[in-house]
GROMACS .gro file of C-alpha atoms in nm:
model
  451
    1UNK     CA    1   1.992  -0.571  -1.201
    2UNK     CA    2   1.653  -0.348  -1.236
    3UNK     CA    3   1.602  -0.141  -0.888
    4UNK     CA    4   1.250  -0.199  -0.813
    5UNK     CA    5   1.012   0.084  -0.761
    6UNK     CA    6   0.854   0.115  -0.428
    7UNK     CA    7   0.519   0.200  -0.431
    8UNK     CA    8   0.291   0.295  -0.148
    9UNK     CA    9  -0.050   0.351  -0.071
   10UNK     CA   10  -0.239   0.450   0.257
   11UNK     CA   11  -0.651   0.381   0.343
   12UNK     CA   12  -0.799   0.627   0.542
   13UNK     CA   13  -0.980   0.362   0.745
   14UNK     CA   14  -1.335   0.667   0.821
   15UNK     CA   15  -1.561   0.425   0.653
   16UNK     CA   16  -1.724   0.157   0.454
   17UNK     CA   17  -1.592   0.099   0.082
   18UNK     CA   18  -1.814   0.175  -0.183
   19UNK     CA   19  -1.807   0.073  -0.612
   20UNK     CA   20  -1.656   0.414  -0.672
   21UNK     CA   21  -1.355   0.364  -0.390
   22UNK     CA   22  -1.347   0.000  -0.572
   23UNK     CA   23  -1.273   0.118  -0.940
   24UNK     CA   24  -1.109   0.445  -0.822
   25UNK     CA   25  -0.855   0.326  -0.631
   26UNK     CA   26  -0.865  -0.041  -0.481
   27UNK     CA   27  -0.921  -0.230  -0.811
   28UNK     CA   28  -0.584  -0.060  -0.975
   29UNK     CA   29  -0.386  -0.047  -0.682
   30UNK     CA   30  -0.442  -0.475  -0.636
   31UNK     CA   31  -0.306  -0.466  -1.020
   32UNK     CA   32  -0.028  -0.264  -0.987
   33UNK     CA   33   0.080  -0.487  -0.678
   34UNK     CA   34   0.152  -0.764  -0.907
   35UNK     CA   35   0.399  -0.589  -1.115
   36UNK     CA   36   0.760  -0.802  -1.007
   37UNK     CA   37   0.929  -0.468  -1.068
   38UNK     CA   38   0.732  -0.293  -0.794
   39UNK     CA   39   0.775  -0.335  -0.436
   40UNK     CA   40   0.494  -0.216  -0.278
   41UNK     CA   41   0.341  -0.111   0.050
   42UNK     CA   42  -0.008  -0.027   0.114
   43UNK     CA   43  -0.150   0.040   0.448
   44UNK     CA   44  -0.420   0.125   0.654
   45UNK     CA   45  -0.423   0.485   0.784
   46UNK     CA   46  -0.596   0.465   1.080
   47UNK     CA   47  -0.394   0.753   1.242
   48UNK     CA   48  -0.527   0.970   0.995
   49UNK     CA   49  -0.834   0.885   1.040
   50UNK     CA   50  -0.853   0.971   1.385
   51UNK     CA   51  -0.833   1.347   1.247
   52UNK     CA   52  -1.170   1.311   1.100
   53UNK     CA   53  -1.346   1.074   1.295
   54UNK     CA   54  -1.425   1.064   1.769
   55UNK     CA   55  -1.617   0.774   1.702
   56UNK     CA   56  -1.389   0.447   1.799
   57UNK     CA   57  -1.641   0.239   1.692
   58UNK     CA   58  -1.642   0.379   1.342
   59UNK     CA   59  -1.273   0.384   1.323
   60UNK     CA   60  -1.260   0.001   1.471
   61UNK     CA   61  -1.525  -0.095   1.199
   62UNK     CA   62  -1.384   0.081   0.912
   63UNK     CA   63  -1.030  -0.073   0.962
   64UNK     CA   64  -1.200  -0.439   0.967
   65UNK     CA   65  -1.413  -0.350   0.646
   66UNK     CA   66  -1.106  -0.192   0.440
   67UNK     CA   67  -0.840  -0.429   0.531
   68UNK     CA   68  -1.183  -0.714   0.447
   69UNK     CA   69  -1.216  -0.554   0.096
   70UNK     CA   70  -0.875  -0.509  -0.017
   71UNK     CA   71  -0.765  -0.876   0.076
   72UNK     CA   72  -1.100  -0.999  -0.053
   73UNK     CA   73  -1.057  -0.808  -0.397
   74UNK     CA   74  -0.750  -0.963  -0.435
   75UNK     CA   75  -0.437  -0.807  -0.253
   76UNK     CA   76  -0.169  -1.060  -0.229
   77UNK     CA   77  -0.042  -1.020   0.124
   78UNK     CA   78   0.278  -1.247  -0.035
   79UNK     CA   79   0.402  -0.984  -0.272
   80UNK     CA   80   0.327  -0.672  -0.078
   81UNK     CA   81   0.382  -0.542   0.269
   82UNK     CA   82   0.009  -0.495   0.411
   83UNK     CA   83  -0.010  -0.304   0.730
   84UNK     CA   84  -0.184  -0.083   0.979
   85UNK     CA   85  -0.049   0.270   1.012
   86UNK     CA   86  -0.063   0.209   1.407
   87UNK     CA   87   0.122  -0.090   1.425
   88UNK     CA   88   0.464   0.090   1.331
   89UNK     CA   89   0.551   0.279   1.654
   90UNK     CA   90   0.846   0.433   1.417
   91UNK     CA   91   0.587   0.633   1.209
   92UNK     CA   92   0.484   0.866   1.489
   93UNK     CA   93   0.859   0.886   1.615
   94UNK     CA   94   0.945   1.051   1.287
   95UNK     CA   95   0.686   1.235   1.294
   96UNK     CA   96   0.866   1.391   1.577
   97UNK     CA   97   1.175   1.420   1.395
   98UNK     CA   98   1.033   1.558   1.084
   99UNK     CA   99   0.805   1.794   1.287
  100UNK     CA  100   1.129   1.965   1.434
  101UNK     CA  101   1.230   2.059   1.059
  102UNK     CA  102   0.896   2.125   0.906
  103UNK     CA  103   0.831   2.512   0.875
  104UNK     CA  104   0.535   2.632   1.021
  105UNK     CA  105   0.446   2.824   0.679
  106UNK     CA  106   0.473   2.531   0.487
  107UNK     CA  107   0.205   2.418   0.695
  108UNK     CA  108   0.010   2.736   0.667
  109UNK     CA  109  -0.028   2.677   0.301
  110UNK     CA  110  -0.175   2.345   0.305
  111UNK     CA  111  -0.520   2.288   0.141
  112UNK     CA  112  -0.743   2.160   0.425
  113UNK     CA  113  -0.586   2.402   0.705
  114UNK     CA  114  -0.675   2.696   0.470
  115UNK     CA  115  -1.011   2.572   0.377
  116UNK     CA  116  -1.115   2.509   0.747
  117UNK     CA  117  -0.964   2.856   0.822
  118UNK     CA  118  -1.156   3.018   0.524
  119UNK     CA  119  -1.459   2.832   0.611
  120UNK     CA  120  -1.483   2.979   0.969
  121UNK     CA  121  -1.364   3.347   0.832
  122UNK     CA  122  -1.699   3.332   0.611
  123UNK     CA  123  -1.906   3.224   0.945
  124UNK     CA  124  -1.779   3.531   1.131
  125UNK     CA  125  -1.571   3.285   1.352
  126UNK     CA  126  -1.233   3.265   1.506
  127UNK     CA  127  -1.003   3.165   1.221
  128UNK     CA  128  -0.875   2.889   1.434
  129UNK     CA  129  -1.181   2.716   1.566
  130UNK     CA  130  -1.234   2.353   1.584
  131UNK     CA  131  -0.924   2.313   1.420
  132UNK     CA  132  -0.697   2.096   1.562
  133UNK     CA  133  -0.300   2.003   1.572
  134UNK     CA  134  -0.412   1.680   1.416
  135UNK     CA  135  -0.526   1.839   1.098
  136UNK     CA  136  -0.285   2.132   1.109
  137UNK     CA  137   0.015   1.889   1.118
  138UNK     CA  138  -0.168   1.608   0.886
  139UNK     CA  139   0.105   1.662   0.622
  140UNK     CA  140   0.341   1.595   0.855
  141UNK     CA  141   0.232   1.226   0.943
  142UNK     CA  142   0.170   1.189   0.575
  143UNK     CA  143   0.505   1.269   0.527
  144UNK     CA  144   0.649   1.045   0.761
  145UNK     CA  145   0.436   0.767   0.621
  146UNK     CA  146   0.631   0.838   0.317
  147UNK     CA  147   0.958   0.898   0.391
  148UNK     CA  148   1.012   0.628   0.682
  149UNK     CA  149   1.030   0.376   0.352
  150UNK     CA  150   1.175   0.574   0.106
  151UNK     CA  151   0.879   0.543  -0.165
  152UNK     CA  152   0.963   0.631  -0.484
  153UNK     CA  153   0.613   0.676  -0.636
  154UNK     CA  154   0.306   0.768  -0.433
  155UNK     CA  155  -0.013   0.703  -0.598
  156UNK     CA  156  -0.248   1.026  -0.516
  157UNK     CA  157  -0.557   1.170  -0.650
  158UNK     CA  158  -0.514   1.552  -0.758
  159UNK     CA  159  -0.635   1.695  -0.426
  160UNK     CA  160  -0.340   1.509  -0.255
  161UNK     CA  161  -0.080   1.618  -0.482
  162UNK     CA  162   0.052   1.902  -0.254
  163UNK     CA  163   0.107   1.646   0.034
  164UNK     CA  164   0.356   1.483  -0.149
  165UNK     CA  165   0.554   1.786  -0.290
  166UNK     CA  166   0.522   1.873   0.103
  167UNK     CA  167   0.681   1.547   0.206
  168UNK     CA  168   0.959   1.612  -0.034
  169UNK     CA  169   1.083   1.953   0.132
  170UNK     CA  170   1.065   1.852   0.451
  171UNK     CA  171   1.275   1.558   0.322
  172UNK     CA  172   1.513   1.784   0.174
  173UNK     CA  173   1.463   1.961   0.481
  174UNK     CA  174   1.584   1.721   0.687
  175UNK     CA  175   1.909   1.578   0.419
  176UNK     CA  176   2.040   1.916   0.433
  177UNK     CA  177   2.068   1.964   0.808
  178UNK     CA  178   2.175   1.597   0.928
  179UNK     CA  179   2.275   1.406   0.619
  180UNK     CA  180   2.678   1.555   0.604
  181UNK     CA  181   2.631   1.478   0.256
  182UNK     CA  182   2.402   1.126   0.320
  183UNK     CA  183   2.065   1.144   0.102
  184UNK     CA  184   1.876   1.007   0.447
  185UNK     CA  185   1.531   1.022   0.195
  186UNK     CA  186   1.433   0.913  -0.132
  187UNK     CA  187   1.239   1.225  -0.272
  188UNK     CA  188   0.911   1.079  -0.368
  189UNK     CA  189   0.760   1.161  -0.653
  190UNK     CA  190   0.303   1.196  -0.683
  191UNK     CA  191   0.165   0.915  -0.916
  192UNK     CA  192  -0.148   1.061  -1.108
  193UNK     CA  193  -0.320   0.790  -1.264
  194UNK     CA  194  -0.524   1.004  -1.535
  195UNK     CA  195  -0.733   0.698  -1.649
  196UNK     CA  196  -0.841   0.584  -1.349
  197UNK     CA  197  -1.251   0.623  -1.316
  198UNK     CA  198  -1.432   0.853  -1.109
  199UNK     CA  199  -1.779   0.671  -1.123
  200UNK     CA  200  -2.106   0.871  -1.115
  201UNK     CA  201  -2.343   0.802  -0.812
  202UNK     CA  202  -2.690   0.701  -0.790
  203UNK     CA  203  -2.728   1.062  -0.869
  204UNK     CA  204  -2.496   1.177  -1.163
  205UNK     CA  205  -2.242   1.340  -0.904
  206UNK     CA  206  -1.943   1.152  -0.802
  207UNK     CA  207  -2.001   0.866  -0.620
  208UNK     CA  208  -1.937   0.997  -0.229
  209UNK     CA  209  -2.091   0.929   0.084
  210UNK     CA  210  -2.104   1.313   0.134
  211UNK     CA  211  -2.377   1.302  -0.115
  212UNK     CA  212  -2.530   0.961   0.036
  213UNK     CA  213  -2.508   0.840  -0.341
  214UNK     CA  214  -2.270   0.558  -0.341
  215UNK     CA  215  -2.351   0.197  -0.474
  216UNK     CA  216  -2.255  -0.056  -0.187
  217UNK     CA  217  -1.960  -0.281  -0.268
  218UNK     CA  218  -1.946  -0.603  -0.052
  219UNK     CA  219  -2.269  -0.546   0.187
  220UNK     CA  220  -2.496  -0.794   0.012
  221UNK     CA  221  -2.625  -0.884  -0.344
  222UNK     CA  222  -2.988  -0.744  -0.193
  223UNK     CA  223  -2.842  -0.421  -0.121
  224UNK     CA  224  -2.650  -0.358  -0.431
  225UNK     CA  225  -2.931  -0.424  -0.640
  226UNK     CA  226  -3.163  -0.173  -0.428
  227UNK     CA  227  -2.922   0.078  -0.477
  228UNK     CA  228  -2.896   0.037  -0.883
  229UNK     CA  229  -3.227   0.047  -0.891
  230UNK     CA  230  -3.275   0.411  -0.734
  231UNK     CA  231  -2.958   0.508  -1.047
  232UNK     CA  232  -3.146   0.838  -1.129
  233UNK     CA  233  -3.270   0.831  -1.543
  234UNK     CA  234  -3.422   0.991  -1.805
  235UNK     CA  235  -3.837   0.962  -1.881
  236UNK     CA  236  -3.747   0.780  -2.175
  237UNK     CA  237  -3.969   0.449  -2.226
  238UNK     CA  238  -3.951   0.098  -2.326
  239UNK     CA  239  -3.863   0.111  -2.717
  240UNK     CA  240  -3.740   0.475  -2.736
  241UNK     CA  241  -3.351   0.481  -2.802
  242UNK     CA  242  -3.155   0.605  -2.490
  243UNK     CA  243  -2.850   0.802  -2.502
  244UNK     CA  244  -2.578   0.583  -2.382
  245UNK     CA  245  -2.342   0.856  -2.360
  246UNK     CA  246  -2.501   1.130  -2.152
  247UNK     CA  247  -2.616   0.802  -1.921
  248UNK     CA  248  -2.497   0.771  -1.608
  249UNK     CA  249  -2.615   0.402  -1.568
  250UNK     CA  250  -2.380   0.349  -1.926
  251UNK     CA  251  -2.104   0.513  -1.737
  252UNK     CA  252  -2.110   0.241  -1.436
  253UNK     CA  253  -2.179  -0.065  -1.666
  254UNK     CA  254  -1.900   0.078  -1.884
  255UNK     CA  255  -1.678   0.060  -1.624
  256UNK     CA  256  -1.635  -0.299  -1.526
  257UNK     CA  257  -1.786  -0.426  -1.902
  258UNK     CA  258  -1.511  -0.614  -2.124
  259UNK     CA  259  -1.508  -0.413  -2.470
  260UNK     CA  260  -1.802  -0.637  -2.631
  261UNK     CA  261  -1.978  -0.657  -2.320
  262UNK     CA  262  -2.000  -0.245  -2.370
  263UNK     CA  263  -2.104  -0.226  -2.732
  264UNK     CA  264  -2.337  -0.518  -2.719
  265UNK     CA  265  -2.496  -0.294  -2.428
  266UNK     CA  266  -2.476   0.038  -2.614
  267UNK     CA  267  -2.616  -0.112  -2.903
  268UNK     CA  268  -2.950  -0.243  -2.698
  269UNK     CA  269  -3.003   0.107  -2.553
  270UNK     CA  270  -2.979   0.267  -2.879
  271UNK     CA  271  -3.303  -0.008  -2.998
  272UNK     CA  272  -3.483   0.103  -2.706
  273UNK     CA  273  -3.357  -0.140  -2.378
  274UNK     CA  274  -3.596  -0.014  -2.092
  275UNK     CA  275  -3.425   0.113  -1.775
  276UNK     CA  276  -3.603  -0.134  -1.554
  277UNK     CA  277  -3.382  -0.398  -1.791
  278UNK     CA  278  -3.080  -0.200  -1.796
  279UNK     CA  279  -3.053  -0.206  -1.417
  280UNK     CA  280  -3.086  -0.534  -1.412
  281UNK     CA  281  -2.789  -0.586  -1.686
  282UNK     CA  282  -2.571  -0.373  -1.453
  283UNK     CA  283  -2.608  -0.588  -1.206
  284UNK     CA  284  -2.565  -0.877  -1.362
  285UNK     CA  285  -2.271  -0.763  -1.483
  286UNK     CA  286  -2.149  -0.629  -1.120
  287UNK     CA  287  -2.277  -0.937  -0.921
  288UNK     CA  288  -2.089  -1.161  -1.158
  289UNK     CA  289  -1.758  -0.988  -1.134
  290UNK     CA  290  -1.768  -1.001  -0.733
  291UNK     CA  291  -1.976  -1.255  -0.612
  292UNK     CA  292  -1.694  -1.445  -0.467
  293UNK     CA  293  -1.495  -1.165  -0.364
  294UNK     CA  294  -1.826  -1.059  -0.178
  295UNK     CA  295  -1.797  -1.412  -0.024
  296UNK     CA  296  -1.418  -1.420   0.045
  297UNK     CA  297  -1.523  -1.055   0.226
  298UNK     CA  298  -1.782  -1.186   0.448
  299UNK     CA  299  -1.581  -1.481   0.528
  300UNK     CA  300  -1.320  -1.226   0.662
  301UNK     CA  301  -1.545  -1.031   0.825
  302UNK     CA  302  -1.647  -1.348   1.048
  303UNK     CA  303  -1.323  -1.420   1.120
  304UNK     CA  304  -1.117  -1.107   1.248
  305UNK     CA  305  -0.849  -1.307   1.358
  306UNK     CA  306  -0.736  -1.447   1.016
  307UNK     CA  307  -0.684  -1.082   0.935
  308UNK     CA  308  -0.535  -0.987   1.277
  309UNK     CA  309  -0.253  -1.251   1.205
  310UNK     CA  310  -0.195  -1.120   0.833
  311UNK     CA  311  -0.160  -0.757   0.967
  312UNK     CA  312   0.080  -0.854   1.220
  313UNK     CA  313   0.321  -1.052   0.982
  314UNK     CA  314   0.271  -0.742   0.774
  315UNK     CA  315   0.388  -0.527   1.033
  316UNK     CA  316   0.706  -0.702   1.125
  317UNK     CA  317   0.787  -0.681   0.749
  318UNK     CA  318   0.705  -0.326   0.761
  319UNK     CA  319   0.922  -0.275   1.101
  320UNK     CA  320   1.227  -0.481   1.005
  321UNK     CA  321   1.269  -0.167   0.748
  322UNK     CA  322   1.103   0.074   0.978
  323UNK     CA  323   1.333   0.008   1.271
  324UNK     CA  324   1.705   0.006   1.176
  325UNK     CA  325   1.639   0.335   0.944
  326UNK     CA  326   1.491   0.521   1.260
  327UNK     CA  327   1.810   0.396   1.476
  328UNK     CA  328   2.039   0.544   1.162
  329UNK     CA  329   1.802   0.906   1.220
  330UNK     CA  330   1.798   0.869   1.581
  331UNK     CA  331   2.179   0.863   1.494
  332UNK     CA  332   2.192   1.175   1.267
  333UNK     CA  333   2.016   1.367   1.522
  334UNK     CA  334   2.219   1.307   1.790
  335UNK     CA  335   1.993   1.086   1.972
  336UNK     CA  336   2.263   0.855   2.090
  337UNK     CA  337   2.363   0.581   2.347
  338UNK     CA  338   2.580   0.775   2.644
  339UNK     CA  339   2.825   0.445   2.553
  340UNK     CA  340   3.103   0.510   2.308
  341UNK     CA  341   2.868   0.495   1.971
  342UNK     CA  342   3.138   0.404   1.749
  343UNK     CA  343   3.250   0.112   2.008
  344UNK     CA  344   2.880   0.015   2.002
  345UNK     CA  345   2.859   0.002   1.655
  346UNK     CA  346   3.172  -0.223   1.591
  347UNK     CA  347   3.064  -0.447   1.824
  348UNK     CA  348   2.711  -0.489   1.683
  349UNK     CA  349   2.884  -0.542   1.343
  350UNK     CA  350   3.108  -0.801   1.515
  351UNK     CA  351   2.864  -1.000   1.608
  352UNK     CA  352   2.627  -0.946   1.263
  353UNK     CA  353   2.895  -1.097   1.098
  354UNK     CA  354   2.878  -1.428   1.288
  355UNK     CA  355   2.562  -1.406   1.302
  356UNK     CA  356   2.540  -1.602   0.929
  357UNK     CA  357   2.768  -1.775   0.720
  358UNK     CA  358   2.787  -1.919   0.344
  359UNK     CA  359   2.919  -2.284   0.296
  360UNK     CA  360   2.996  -2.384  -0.042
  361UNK     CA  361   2.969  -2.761  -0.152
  362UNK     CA  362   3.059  -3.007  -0.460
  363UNK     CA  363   2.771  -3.207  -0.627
  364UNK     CA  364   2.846  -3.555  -0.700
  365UNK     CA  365   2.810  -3.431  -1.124
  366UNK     CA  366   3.046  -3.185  -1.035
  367UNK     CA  367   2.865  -2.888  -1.026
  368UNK     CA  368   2.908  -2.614  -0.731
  369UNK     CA  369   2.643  -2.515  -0.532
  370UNK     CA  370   2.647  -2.334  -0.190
  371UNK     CA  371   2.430  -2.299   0.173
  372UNK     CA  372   2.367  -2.017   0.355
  373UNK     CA  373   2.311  -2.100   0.759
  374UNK     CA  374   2.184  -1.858   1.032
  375UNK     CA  375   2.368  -1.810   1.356
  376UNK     CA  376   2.128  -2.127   1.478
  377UNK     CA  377   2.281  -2.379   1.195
  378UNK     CA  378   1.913  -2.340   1.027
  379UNK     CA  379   1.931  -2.348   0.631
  380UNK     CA  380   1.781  -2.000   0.500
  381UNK     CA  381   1.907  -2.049   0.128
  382UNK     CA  382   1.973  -2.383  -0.097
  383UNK     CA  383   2.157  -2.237  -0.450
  384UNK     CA  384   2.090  -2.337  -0.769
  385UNK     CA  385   2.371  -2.567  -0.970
  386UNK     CA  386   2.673  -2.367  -1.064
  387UNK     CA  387   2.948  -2.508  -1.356
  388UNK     CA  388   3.183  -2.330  -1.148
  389UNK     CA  389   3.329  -2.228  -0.800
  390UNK     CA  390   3.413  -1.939  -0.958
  391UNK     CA  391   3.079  -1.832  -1.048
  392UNK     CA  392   2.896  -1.964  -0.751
  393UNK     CA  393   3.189  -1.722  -0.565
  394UNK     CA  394   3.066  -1.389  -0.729
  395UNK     CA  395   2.666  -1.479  -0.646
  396UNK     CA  396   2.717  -1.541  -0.305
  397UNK     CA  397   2.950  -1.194  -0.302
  398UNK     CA  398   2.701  -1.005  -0.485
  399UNK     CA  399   2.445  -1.138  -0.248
  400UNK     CA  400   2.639  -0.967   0.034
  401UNK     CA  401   2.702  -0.653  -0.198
  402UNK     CA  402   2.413  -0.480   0.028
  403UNK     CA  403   2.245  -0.433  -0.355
  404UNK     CA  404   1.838  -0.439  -0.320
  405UNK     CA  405   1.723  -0.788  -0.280
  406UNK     CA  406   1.499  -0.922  -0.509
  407UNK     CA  407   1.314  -1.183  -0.265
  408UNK     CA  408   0.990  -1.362  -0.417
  409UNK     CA  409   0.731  -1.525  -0.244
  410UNK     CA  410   0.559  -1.857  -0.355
  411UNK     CA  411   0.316  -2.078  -0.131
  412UNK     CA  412   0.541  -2.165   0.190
  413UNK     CA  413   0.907  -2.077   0.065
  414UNK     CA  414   1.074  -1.817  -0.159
  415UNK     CA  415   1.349  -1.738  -0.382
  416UNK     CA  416   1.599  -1.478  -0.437
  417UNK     CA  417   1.687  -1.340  -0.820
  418UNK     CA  418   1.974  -1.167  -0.951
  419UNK     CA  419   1.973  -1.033  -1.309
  420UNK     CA  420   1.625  -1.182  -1.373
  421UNK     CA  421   1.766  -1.545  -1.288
  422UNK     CA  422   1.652  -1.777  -0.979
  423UNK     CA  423   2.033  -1.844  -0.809
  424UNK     CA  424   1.886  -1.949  -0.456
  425UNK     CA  425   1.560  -2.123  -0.276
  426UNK     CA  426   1.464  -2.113   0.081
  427UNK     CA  427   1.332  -2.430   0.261
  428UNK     CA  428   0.960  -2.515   0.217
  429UNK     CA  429   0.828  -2.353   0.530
  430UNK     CA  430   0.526  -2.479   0.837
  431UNK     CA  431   0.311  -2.148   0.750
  432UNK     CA  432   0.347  -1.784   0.531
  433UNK     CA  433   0.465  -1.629   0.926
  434UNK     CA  434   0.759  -1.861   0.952
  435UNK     CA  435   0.846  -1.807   0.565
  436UNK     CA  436   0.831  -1.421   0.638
  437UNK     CA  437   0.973  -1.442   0.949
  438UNK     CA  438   1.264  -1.627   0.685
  439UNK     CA  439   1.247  -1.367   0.498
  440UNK     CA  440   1.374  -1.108   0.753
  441UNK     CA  441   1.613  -1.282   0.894
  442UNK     CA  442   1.758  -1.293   0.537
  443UNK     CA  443   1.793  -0.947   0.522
  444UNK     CA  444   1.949  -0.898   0.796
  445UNK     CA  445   2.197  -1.170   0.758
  446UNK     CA  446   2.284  -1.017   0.410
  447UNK     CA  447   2.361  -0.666   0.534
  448UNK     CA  448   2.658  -0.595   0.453
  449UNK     CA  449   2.910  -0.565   0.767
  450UNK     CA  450   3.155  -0.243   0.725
  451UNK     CA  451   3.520  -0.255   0.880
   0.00000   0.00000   0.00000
């Protein structure tokens, strides 16, 4: 069976999303999630934030209005694990951990400590002021964000790339002085998505609220079309032929127009479209494409709780991996119970392994089928029809194999693949929490229980 890639993403939660975040980063990121063969994690980083923002009233609104626009744009909170940085006490632990290995001149060489330091060498300051442990050891968090799930591909822009190859050697770092030959960490690997759009502002820069340029995303219709209408053009008028290509109004259209939508467009500014029109088009074209998700955002927005509850069920998915790989480090590092570990472990196992238990069945047409029951007696898994007991024997053993499970989420129940075949369903569940909550206890019932 394919491994799936995990992929993960973190938000700087510092302020309100924009078109250019939107196309840049949010827009691919909600299509990559679909992918089956990607398991991915995306998150809000509201610990990093806290690096670049004192204002907790920015940093509370921010989190509401990015978590708002990606699950209004689309994110399917079903087939990814959507969390806040600062609900996953075991990120700053390792941070810890990873902090004891990191090299202080690593850390010397990374791109914003230099810059700050460069910045206050020009201004005749001390090369250390106003610089704080919080950006100094930023990489350090970043690489803990990675590492703590062992993501294979990191979607970054250019500017970022460094924080990942950073992540990777205090990985390796880390492997090579605890692991006894145990690869603790997956070395992650920078995902540069080279097609991805950087839109133009209002002004012809990139779009940025440094340059107070950007094009609202969600605010209101109203809004959106004030700030098209302010895009910066040429003194061309109505009936001279515009330059579609050196336009930076062509550029945003371009951007979310299907292929005909863009030559049909191209072709009216070459005959001489006015600007005043062409604004207009554009936002046509933009308030068509997210009118609802502009809804489905303010709908969120009024009703922080709905989003509260998906975080937290996001958070216990991210913490059911989060927590037993932090025990196995805690472990490495010789952060251990005073009781007899090995004693401790074989007793935990002990119980793991009646903790669950398969129980295979005859159908009436004489197929084979099989159950699996938690500790509790409750059904988590109903198989599909096997010819065989022989078969239905080597899915339930591959099941406890400790291979990757391929668990997919539909509605209020799931189902687990192997091989690109459906062998098992869960019950139909009250809620998504008590199908996740399912989920997990899967897992853990499926781990497999060493001797």
């Amino acid at each position: 069976m394919t491994t799936r890639t995990r992929i993960l993403t973190g938000i700087t939660t510092t302020g309100t999303p924009h078109l250019g975040n939107y196309a840049g980063a949010i827009r691919p990121a909600i299509l990559a999630s679909q992918d089956a063969n990607a398991d991915s994690f995306y998150f809000l980083a509201d610990y990093h934030a806290l690096i670049k923002c004192d204002d907790p009233q920015r940093i509370q609104r921010s989190r509401m209005e990015i978590a708002a626009t990606w699950l209004a744009g689309g994110l399917d909170v079903n087939r990814v694990t959507f969390y806040r940085q600062s609900d996953i006490p075991e990120i700053p632990e390792l941070t810890w951990l990873l902090t004891c290995v990191a090299a202080k001149g690593l850390l010397n060489r990374a791109h914003a400590y230099k810059a700050s330091v460069d910045k206050n060498l020009e201004n005749g300051e001390d090369p250390d002021a106003g610089i704080t442990m919080g950006l100094y050891s930023y990489p350090v968090l970043m690489a803990a964000d990675i590492l703590m799930f062992n993501a294979h591909k990191v979607p970054v822009g250019r500017d970022q790339i460094q924080h990942v190859e950073m992540a990777r050697d205090i990985g390796q770092r880390f492997n090579h002085l605890f692991g006894k030959g145990k690869e603790f960490f997956t070395m992650p690997e920078a995902l540069i998505e080279e097609s991805v759009a950087t839109l133009p502002g209002l002004d012809g820069r990139k779009m940025s609220k440094s340059y107070d340029n950007t094009i609202p995303l969600f605010t209101s219709a109203k809004d959106m079309k004030d700030a098209i209408s302010r895009i910066v053009t040429d003194s061309r008028a109505p009936g001279e032929a515009k330059d579609p290509d050196n336009s930076h109004l062509f550029t945003l259209y371009q951007a979310f127009a299907t292929q005909a939508q863009e030559e049909e467009f191209r072709g009216e500014l070459l005959q001489g479209l006015g600007w005043g029109e062409a604004k207009n088009r554009l936002f046509q074209l933009l308030d068509g494409q997210l009118g609802e998700a502009r809804e489905r955002y303010h709908q969120l927005m009024s009703r922080p709780s709905d989003m509260e509850d998906l975080l937290l069920v996001g958070a216990r998915k991210a913490r059911a991996v989060a927590a037993p790989f932090l025990a196995e480090l805690r472990e490495a590092v010789g952060l251990r119970s005073f009781v007899n570990p090995v004693a401790v472990a074989a007793t935990t196992k002990k119980k793991a392994a009646k903790a669950a238990r398969f129980v295979s069945f005859r159908e009436d047409d004489g197929s084979f089928r099989f159950r699996l029951l938690a500790a509790e007696g409750e059904q988590l898994l109903l198989s599909r029809n096997f010819a065989d007991g022989k078969t239905a024997g080597a899915v339930t053993k591959q099941l406890q194999s400790g291979q990757a499970l391929d668990v997919r989420s539909e509605a209020s129940s799931f189902s687990v693949w192997l091989d690109g075949e459906v062998v098992a369903d869960s019950p139909v569940f009250a809620d998504s929490a008590s199908r996740d909550a399912a989920i997990e206890a899967l897992r853990v019932a499926l781990t497999p229980i060493e001797d």
